[in-house]
Every structure is written in C-alpha cells, then in structure tokens.
mmCIF file of C-alpha atoms in Angstrom:
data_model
loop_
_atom_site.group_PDB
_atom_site.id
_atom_site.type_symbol
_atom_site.label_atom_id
_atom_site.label_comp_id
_atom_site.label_asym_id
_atom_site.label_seq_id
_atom_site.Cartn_x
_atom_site.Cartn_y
_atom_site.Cartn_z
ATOM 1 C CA UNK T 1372 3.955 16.397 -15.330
ATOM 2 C CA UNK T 1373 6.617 14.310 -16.148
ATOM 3 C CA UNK T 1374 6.087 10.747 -18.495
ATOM 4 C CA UNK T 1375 5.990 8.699 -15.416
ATOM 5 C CA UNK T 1376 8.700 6.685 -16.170
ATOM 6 C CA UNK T 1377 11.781 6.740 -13.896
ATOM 7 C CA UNK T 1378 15.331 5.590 -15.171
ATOM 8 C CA UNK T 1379 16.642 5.324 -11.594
ATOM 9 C CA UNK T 1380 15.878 3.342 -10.029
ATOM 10 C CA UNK T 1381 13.205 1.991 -11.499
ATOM 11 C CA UNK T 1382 13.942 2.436 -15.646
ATOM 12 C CA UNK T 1383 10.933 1.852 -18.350
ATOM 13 C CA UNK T 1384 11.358 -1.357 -19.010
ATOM 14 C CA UNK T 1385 13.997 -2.111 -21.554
ATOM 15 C CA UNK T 1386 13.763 -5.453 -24.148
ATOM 16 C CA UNK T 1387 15.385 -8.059 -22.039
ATOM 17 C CA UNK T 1388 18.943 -8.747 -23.448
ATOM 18 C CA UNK T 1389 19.125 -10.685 -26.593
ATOM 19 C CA UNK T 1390 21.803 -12.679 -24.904
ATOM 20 C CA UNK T 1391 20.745 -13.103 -21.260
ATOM 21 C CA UNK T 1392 17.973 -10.848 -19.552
ATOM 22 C CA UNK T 1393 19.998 -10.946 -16.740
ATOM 23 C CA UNK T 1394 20.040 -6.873 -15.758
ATOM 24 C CA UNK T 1395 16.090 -7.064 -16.801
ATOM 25 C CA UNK T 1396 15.815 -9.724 -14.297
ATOM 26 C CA UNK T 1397 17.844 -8.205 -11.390
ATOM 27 C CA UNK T 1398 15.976 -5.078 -11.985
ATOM 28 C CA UNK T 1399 12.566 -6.791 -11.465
ATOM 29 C CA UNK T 1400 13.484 -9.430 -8.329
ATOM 30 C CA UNK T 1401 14.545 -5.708 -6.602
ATOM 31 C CA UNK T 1402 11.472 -4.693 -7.392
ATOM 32 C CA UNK T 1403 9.415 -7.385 -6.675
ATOM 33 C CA UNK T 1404 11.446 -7.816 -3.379
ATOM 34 C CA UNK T 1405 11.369 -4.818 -1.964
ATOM 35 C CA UNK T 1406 7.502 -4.049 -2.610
ATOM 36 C CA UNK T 1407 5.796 -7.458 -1.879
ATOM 37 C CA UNK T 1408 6.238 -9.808 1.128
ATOM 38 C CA UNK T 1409 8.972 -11.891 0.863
ATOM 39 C CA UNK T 1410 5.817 -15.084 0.578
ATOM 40 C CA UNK T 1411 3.816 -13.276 -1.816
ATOM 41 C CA UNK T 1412 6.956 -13.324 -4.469
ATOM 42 C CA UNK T 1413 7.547 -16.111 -6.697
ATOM 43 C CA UNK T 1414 9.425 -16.548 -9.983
ATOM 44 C CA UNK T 1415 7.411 -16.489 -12.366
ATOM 45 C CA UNK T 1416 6.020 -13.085 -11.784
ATOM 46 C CA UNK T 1417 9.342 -12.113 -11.752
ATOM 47 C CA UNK T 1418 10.139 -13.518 -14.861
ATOM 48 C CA UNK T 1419 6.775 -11.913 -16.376
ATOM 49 C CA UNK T 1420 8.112 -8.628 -15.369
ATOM 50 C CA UNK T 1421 10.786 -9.074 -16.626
ATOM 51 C CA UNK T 1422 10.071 -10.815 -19.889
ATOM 52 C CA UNK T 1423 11.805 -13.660 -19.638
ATOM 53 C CA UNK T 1424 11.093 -17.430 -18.760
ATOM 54 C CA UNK T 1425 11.219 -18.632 -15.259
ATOM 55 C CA UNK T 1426 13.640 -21.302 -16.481
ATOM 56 C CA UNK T 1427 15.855 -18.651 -17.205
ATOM 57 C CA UNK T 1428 15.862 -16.857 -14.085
ATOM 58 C CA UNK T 1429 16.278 -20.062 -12.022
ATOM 59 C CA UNK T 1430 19.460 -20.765 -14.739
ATOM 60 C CA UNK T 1431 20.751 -17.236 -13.857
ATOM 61 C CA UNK T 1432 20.656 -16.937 -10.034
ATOM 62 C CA UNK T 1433 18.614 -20.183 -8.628
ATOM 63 C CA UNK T 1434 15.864 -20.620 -6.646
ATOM 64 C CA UNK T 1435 13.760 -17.808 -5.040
ATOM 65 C CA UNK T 1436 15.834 -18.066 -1.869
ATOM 66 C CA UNK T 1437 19.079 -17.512 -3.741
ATOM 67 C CA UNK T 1438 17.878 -14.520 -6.024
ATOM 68 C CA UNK T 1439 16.621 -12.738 -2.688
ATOM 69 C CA UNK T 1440 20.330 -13.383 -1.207
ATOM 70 C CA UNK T 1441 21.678 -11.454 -4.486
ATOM 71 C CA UNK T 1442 19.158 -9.098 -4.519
ATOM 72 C CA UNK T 1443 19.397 -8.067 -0.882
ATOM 73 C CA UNK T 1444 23.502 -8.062 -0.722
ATOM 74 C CA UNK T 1445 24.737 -4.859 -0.143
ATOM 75 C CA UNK T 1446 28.525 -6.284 0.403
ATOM 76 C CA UNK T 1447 30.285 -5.962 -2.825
ATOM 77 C CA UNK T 1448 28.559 -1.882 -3.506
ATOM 78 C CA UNK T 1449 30.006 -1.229 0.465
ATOM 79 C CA UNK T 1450 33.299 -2.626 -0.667
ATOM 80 C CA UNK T 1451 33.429 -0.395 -3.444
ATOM 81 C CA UNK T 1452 31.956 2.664 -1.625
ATOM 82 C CA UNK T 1453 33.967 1.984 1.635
ATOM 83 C CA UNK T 1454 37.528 1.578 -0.488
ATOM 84 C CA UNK T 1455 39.349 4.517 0.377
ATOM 85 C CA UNK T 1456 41.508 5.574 3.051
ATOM 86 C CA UNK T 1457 39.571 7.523 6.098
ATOM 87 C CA UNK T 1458 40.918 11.340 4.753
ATOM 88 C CA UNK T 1459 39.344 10.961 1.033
ATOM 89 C CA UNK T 1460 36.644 8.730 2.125
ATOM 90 C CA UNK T 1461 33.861 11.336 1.810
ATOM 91 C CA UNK T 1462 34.384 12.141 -1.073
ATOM 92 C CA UNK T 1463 34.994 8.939 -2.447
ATOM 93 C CA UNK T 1464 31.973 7.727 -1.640
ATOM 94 C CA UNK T 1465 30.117 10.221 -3.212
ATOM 95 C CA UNK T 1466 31.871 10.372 -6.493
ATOM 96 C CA UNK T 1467 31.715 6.447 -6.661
ATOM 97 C CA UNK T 1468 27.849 6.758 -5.600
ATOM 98 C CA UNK T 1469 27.059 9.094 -8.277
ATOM 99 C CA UNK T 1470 29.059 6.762 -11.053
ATOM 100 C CA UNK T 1471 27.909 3.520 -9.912
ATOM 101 C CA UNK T 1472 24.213 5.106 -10.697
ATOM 102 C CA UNK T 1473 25.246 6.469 -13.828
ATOM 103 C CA UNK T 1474 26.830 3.373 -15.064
ATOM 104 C CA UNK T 1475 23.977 0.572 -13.450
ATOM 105 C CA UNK T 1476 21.116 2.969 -14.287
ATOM 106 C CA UNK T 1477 20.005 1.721 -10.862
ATOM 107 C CA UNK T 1478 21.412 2.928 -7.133
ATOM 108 C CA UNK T 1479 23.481 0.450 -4.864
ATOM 109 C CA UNK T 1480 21.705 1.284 -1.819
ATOM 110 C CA UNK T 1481 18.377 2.889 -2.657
ATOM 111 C CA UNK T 1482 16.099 -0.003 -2.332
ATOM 112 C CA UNK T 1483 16.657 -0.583 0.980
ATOM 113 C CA UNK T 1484 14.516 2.502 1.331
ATOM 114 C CA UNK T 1485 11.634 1.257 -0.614
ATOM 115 C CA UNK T 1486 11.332 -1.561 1.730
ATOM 116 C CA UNK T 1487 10.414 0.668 4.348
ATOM 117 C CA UNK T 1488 6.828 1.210 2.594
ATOM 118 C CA UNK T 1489 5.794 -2.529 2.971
ATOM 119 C CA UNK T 1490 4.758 -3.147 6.033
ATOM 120 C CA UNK T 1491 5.817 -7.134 6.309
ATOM 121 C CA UNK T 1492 9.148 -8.937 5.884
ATOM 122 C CA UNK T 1493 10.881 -6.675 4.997
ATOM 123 C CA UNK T 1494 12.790 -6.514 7.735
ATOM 124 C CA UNK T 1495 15.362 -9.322 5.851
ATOM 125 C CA UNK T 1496 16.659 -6.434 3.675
ATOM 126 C CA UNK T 1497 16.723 -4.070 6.063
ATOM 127 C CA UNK T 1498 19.176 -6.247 8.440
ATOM 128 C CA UNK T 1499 21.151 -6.668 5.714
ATOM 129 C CA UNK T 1500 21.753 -2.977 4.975
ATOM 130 C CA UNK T 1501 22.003 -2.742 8.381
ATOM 131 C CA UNK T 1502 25.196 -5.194 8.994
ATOM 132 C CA UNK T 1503 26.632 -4.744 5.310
ATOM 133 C CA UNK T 1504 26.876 -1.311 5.200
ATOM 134 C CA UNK T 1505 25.577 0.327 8.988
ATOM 135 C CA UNK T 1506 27.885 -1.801 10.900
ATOM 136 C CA UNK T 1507 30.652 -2.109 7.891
ATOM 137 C CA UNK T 1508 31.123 1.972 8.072
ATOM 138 C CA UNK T 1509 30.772 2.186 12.269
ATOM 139 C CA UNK T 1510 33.804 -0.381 12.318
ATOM 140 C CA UNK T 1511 35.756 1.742 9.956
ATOM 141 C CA UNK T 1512 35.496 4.858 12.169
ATOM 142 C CA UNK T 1513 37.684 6.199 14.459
ATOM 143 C CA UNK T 1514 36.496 8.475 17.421
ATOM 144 C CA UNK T 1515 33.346 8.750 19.672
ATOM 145 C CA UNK T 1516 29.835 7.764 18.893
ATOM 146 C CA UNK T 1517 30.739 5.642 16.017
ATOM 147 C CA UNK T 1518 27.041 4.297 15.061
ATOM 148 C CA UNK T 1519 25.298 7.422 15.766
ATOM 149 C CA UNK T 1520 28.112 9.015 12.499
ATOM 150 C CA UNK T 1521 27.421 5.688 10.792
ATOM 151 C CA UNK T 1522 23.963 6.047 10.864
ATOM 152 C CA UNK T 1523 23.979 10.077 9.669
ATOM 153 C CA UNK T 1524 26.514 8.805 6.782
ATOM 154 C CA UNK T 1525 24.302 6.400 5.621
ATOM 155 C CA UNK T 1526 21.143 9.094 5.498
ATOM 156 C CA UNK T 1527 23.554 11.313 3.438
ATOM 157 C CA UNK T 1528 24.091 8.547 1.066
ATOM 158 C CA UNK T 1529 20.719 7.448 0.919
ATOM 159 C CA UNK T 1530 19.481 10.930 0.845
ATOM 160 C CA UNK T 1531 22.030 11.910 -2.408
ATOM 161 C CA UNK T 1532 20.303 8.666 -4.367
ATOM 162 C CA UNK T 1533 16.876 9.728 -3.173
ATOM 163 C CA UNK T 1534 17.275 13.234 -4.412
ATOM 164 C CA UNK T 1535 19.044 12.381 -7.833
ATOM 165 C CA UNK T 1536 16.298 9.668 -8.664
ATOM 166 C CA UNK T 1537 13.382 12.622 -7.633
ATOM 167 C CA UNK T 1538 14.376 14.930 -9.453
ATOM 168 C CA UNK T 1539 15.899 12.418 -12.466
ATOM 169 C CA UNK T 1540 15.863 15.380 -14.636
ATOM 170 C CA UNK T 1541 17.208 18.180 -12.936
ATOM 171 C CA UNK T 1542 20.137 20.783 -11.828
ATOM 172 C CA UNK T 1543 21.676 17.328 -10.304
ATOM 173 C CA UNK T 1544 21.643 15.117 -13.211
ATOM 174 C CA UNK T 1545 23.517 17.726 -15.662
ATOM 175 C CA UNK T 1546 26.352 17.707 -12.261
ATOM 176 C CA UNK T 1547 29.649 16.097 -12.986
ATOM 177 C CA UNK T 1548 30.351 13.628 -10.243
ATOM 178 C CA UNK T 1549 33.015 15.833 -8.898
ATOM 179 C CA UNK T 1550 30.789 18.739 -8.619
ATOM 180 C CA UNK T 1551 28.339 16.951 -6.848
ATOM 181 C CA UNK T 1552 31.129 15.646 -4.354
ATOM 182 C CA UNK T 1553 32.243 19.398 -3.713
ATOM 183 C CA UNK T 1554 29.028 20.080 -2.448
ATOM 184 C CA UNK T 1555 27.916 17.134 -1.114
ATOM 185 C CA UNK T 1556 30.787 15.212 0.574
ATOM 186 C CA UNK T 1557 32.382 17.704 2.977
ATOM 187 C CA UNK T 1558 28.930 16.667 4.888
ATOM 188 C CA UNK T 1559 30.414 13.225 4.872
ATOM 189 C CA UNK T 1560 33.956 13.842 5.816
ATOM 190 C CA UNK T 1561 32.983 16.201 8.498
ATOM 191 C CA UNK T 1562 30.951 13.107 10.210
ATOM 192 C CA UNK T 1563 33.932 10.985 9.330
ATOM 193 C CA UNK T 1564 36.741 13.390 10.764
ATOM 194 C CA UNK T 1565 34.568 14.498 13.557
ATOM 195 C CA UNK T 1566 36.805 13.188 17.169
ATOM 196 C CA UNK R 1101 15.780 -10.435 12.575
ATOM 197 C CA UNK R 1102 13.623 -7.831 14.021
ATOM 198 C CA UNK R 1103 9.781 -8.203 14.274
ATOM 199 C CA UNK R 1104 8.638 -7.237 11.348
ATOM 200 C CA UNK R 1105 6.504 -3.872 12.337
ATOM 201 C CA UNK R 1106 8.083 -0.316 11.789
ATOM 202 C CA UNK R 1107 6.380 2.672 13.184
ATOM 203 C CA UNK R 1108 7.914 5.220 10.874
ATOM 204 C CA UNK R 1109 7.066 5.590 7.913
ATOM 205 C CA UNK R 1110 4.776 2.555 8.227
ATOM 206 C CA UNK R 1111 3.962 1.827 11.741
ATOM 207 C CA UNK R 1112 1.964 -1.030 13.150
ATOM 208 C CA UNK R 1113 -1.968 -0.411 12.721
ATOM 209 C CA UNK R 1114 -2.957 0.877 15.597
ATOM 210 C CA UNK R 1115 -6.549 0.449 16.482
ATOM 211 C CA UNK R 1116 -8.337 3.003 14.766
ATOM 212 C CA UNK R 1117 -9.345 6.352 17.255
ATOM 213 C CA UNK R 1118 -12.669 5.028 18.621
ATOM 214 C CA UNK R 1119 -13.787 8.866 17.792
ATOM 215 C CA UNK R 1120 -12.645 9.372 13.998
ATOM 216 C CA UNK R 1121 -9.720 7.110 12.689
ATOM 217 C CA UNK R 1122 -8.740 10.249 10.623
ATOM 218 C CA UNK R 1123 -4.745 9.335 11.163
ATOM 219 C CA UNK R 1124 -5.460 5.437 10.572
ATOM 220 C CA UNK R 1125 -7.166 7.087 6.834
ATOM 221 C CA UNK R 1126 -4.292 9.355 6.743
ATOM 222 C CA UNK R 1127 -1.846 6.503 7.147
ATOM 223 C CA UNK R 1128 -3.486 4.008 5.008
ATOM 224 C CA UNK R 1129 -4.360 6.387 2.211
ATOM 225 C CA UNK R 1130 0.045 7.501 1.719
ATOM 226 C CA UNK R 1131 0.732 3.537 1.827
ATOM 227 C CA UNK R 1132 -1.548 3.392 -1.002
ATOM 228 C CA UNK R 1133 -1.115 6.200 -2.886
ATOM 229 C CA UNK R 1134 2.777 5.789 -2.873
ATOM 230 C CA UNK R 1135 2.814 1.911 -3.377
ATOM 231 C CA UNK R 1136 0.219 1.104 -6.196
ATOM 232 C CA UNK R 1137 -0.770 2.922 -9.817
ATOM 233 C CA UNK R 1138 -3.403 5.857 -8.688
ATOM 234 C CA UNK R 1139 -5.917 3.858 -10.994
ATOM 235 C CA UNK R 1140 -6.350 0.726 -8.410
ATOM 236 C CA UNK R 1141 -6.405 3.311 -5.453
ATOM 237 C CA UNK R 1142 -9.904 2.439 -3.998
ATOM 238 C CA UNK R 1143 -11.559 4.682 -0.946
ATOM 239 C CA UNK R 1144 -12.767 0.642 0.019
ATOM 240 C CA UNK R 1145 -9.393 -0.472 -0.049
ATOM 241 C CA UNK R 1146 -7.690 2.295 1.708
ATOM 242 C CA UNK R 1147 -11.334 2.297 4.257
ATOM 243 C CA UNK R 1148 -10.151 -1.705 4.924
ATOM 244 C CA UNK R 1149 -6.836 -1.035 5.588
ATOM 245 C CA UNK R 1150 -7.813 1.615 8.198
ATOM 246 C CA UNK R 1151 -10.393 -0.553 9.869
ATOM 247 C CA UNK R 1152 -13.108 1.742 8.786
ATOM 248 C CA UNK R 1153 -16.204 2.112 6.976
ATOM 249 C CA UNK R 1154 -15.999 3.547 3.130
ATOM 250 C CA UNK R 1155 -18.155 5.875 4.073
ATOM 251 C CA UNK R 1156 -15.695 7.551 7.442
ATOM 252 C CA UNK R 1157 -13.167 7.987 4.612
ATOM 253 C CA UNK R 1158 -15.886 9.870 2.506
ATOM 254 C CA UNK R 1159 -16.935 12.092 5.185
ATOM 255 C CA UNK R 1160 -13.280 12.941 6.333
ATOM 256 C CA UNK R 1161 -11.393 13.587 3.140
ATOM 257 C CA UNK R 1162 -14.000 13.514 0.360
ATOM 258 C CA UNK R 1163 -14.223 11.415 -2.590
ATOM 259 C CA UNK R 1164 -10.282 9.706 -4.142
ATOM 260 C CA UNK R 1165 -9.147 12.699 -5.765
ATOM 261 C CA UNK R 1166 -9.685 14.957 -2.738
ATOM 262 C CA UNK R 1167 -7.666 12.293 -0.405
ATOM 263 C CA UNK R 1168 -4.997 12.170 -3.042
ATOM 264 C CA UNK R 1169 -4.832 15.742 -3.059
ATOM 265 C CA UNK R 1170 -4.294 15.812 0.776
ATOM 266 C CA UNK R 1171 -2.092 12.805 0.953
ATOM 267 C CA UNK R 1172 0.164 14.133 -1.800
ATOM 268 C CA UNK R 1173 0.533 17.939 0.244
ATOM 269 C CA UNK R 1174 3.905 18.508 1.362
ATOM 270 C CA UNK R 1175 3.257 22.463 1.583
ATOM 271 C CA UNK R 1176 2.251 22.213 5.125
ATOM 272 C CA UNK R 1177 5.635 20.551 6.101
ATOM 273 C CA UNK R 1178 7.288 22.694 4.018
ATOM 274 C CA UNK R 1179 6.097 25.943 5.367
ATOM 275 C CA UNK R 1180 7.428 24.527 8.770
ATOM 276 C CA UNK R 1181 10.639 23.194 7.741
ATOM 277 C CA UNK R 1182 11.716 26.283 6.015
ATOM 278 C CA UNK R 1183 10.380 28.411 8.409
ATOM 279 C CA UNK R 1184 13.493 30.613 9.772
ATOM 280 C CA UNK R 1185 16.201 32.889 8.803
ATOM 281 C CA UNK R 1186 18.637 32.099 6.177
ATOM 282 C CA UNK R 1187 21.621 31.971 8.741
ATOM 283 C CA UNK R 1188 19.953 29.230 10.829
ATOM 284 C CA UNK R 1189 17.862 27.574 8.434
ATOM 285 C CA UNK R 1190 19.867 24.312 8.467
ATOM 286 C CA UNK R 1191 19.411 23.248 12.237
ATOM 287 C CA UNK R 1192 16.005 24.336 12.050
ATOM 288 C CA UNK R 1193 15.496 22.192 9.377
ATOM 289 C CA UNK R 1194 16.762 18.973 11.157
ATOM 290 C CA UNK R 1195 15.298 19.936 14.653
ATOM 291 C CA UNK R 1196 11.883 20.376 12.938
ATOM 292 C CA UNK R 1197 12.453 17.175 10.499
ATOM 293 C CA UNK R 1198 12.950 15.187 13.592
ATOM 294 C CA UNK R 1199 10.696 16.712 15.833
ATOM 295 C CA UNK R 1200 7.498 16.164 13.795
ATOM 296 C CA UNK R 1201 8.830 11.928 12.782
ATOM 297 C CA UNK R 1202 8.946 11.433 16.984
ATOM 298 C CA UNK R 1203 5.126 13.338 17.399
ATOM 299 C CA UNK R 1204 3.488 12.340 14.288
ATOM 300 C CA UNK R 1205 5.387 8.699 13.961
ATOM 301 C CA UNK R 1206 5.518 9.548 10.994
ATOM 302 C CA UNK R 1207 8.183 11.227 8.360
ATOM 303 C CA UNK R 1208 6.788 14.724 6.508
ATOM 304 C CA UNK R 1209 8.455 13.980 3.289
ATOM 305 C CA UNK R 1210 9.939 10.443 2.937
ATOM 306 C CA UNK R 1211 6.783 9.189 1.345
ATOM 307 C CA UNK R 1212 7.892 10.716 -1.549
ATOM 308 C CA UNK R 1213 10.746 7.930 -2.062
ATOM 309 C CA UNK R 1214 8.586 5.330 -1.570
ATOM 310 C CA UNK R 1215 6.635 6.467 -4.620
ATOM 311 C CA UNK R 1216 9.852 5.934 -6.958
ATOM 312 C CA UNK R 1217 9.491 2.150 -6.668
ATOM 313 C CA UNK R 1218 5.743 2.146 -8.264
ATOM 314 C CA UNK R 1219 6.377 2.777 -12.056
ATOM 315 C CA UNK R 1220 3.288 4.275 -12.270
ATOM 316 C CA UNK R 1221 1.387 7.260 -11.828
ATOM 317 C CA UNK R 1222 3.894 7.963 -9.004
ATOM 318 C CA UNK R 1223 5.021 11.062 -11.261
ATOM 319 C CA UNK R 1224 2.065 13.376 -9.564
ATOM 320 C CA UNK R 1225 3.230 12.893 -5.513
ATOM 321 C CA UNK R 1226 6.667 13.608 -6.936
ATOM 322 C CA UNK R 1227 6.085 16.977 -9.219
ATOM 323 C CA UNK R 1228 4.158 18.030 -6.310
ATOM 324 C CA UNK R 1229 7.641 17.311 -3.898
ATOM 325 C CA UNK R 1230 9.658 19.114 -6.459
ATOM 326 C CA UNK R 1231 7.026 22.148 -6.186
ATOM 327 C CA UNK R 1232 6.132 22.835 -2.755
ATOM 328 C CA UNK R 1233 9.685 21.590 -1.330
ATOM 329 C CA UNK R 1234 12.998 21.832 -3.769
ATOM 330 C CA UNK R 1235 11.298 24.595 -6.256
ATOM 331 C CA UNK R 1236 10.217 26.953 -2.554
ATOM 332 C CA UNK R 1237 13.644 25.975 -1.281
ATOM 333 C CA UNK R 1238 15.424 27.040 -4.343
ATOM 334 C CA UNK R 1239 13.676 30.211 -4.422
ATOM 335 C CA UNK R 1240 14.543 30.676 -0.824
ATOM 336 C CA UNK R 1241 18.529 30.053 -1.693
ATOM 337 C CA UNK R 1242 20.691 33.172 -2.679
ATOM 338 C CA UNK R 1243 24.054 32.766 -4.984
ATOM 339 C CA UNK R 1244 24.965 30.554 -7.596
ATOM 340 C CA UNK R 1245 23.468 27.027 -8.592
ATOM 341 C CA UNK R 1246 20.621 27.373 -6.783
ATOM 342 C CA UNK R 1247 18.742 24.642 -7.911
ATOM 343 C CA UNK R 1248 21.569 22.103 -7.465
ATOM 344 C CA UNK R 1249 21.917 23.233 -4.126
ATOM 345 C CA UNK R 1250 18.177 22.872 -3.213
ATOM 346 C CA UNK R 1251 18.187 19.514 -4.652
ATOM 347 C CA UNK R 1252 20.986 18.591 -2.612
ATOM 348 C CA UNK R 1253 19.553 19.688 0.541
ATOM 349 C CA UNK R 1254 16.269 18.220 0.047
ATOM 350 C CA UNK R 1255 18.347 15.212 -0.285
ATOM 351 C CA UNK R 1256 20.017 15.803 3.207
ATOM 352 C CA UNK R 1257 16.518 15.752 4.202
ATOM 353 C CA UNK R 1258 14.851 12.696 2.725
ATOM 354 C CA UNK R 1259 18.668 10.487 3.889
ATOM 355 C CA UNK R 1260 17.428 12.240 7.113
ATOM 356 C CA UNK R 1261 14.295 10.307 7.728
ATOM 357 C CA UNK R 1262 15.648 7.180 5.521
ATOM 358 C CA UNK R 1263 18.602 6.930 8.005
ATOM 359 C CA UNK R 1264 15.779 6.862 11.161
ATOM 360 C CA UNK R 1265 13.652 4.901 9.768
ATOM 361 C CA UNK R 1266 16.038 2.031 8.908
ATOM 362 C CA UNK R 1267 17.609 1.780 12.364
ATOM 363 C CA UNK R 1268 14.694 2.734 13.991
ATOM 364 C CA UNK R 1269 15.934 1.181 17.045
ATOM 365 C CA UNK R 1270 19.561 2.272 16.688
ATOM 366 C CA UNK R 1271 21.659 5.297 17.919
ATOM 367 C CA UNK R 1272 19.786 7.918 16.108
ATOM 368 C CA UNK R 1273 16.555 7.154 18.144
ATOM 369 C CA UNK R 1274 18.230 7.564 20.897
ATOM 370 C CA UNK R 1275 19.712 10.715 20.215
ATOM 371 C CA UNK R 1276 18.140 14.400 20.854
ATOM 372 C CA UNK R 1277 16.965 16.583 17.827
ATOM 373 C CA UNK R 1278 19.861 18.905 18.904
ATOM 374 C CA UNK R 1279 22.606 16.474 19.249
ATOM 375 C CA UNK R 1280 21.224 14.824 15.433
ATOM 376 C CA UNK R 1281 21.326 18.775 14.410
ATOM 377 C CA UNK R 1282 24.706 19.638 15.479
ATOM 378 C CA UNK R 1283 26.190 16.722 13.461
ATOM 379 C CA UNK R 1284 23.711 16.572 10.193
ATOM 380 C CA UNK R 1285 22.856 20.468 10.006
ATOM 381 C CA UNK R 1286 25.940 21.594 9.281
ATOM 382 C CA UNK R 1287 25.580 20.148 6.286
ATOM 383 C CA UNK R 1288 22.765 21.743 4.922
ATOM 384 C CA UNK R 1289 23.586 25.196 6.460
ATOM 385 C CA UNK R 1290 26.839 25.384 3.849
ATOM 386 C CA UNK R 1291 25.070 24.485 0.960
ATOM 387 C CA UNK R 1292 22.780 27.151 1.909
ATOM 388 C CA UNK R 1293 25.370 29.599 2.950
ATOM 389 C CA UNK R 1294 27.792 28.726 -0.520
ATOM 390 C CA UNK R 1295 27.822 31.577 -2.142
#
C-alpha cells in the first residue's frame, strides 16, 4: 500500500508560496471544480484548501466565474501539444505530454476525466475539452473520419496521463520522455497518418 | 451545453429494479468509493443514493468492507479482457473493453481514474488496479520492459473508456467495436508484440 498521496495530479499539499500561492491555488480550484457542482463551489473553500485567503485568490484570478474559465481552459496546453507539423505530431505530443507533467507536477488534460465521476455540471468542462482540444485536433486532420481519429487521439492522450499518474511510481515514471514516445506515439501517428 | 446526465461511467439514476436494485448499489457504491475518503463511505449514504433501504445494501453485498471489496474488483474484467492468445490479444482487448461499456453502461476499469482526484484513501482501489490488471498483464507480456509496456497498455485502455465517455454522443458511439478495434488495437497489439 502506497502513502496515499499522489504527486500527479493531485500532489500532497505543498506550503502555499511564500510569494503568491498561486500554483497552490490553481491546484485546488481544479480540484474543487472538477469534483463538486459547479453551485456547490465557492472561494473560500478554495482558499481553505489551499491555504490562502480568499482575498488572495479573488486578487489572483477574480471572481468564481473567472477562476472556473482558467481552470477549465484547455487552449493554451492544445496549442502547445498541437504545435508541430502533421508527420512529427505524434510524437510531439507525447514527448511534450510527458514534460509538461514533469515540469507542472500536474497533467494538462487529465481533469477533464475526473469530471466524469460527478454526476452534475460538469458538463461545462467537458464542452470545453471537447471544442479546445476534440474539435482543435479533428480540424487539424487530413483524411476520412476525422472526429472518430480525434476522438481515439484524445483517449491515447488521456489514457498516457491516466496510466503515469496510477502507477506514479513505476516502470513509467523512471522512462525518459523519448522512450515513452517510442512506444507510445506510433499509436498516435498511425491515427494521424491513417487516409 | 449538454444536459447534464452521462450514462457512462455515471449514468442517470435509473429507478432502482423493482426486484433487487443490486446495479443501482453497484453504481452508487463505485461513485462513492472513488469520490470521497473510505472513512465517510456510509452503507446509508450509498443505500440513499440508490433509492434503497440500508438494509437491501446489507443483504446484497454485506457490511462496508465487503462492498468495498467488490466495488474495488477489477479481476473479473481482467480475466475477460486478457482472455486470448498473445497474437490477438490487442483487438480482443478493445472489442471486449467496448463491448461490456455498451451492455453494462458502464466502463470495467475507468473508475480507477476517478479515484486519483480524492487525496485520500484512494491508494487501496488503485494497488488493487495495479494487481489484478497491469501486474497480470505484465506477467502475461514476453521480451524486454515488460512492466513499462503493461503500464502503457493499461493506459491505452483507461484513454479507451475516457475518450467514450467524454463524447459520449460523438463519433465513437457511433462506431462498431470492430471498426474502434481496427484503429485503437493496433496500438496495443505492438507494445505487446515489441520484443
């Protein structure tokens, strides 16, 4: 049994930032966000969980409708994921995947997935996945059935986070980003490639 | 903005069987177990959510422990996913996957992911995934890196059932077990087949 504290993508809680809280903050509206209904959240349990002030998480990012717009905007991690031409873009993605994770201690795209356990309003996220990074990838490909391979991409990249946060300290987590792609991304390029 | 009610993993409550409500138990018991510490698990709560009595839950599944036990099981959907030869294990895998999500309404392993957004006493549902699905899987696997390579296909899995259950109404649902197989099992039959 392992010490029941997950670094991805939910990390023990660190001491807010001397300077800001902000990450500590982030890190608690996604939870918070994607686990309650979207009326049950307010900021100042937010700010409890994260161990800050409220005042400081309305100074940070605003009011409760403007921290669920950060916290549900996929846009700038597809920009960065989708930034390759279409012949490297499997691999690409996976290597920038795996880094992002590394660096944020937290996966671009993973929460969307823990929405799918709360049962009310949670459809807001979802939509947004949906047209940020769904609809963003099925405009980028070429060929036949263009959501159908946008769909399956998006599983492989949701499935690689889902895996590497399960088993947070295993064969995957001692993997060099490249190594991981080498196994992982023909499965991506072969949906991208595919006529 | 869709309407708010998923049927996989969490579908709308149905009204309980007028014989048993043994799948309304079933499906109220993995939204609990996966969404809050095991400690404020309650057979009442879990009995509410069903529409049943406290007692139905009792007589069905036995006391908390014994529900946890059978909510947290992934051996039975194990034994049928990885239940065919080496050289066609990958579509079998998806076909199956698939399969069981459109009869049961319900994914046989996603509720594991759900359980990484709790940060506590999730630890149990996952060492049990990481025993009776990557650990059998890996000892399944011939060649090299083994381990990595289960991990990675149990992550082909889990994006699997993410994918469908996020655009539950999009191409994917509309698509046949074989079609999904012959453009996601490819994947997972090369990291099985890598030597």
């Amino acid at each position: 049994m392992t010490s029941g504290q997950a670094t991805v993508p939910a990390p023990a809680r660190p001491a807010a930032d001397p300077g800001t809280g902000r990450d500590a903050i982030l890190r608690a509206a996604r939870r918070a966000f994607t686990q309650r209904p979207y009326a049950e959240v307010t900021i100042r349990g937010i700010a409890a969980d994260a161990g800050v002030s409220p005042s400081l998480v309305v100074k940070h990012f605003g009011r409760k409708e403007e921290l669920f717009n950060t916290v549900a905007d996929f846009g700038p991690a597809a920009a960065e994921l989708f930034d390759a031409p279409l012949g490297v873009l499997g691999r690409h993605m996976v290597v920038t995947l795996v880094n992002r994770r590394r660096e944020l201690q937290s996966d671009p795209l993973l929460r969307v997935v823990f929405s799918l356990g709360n049962r009310d309003e949670r459809s807001l996220l979802r939509d947004r996945f949906q047209e940020q990074v769904t609809d963003a990838l099925t405009a980028r490909l070429p060929g036949r059935e263009r959501a159908l391979r946008a769909e399956l991409i998006a599983g492989h990249l949701l499935g690689l986070g889902a895996t590497l946060s399960l088993h947070r300290e295993g064969a995957g987590a001692d993997a060099t980003p490249e190594h991981i792609a080498d196994l992982y991304a023909p499965a991506l390029q072969s949906l991208i490639d595919r006529p």
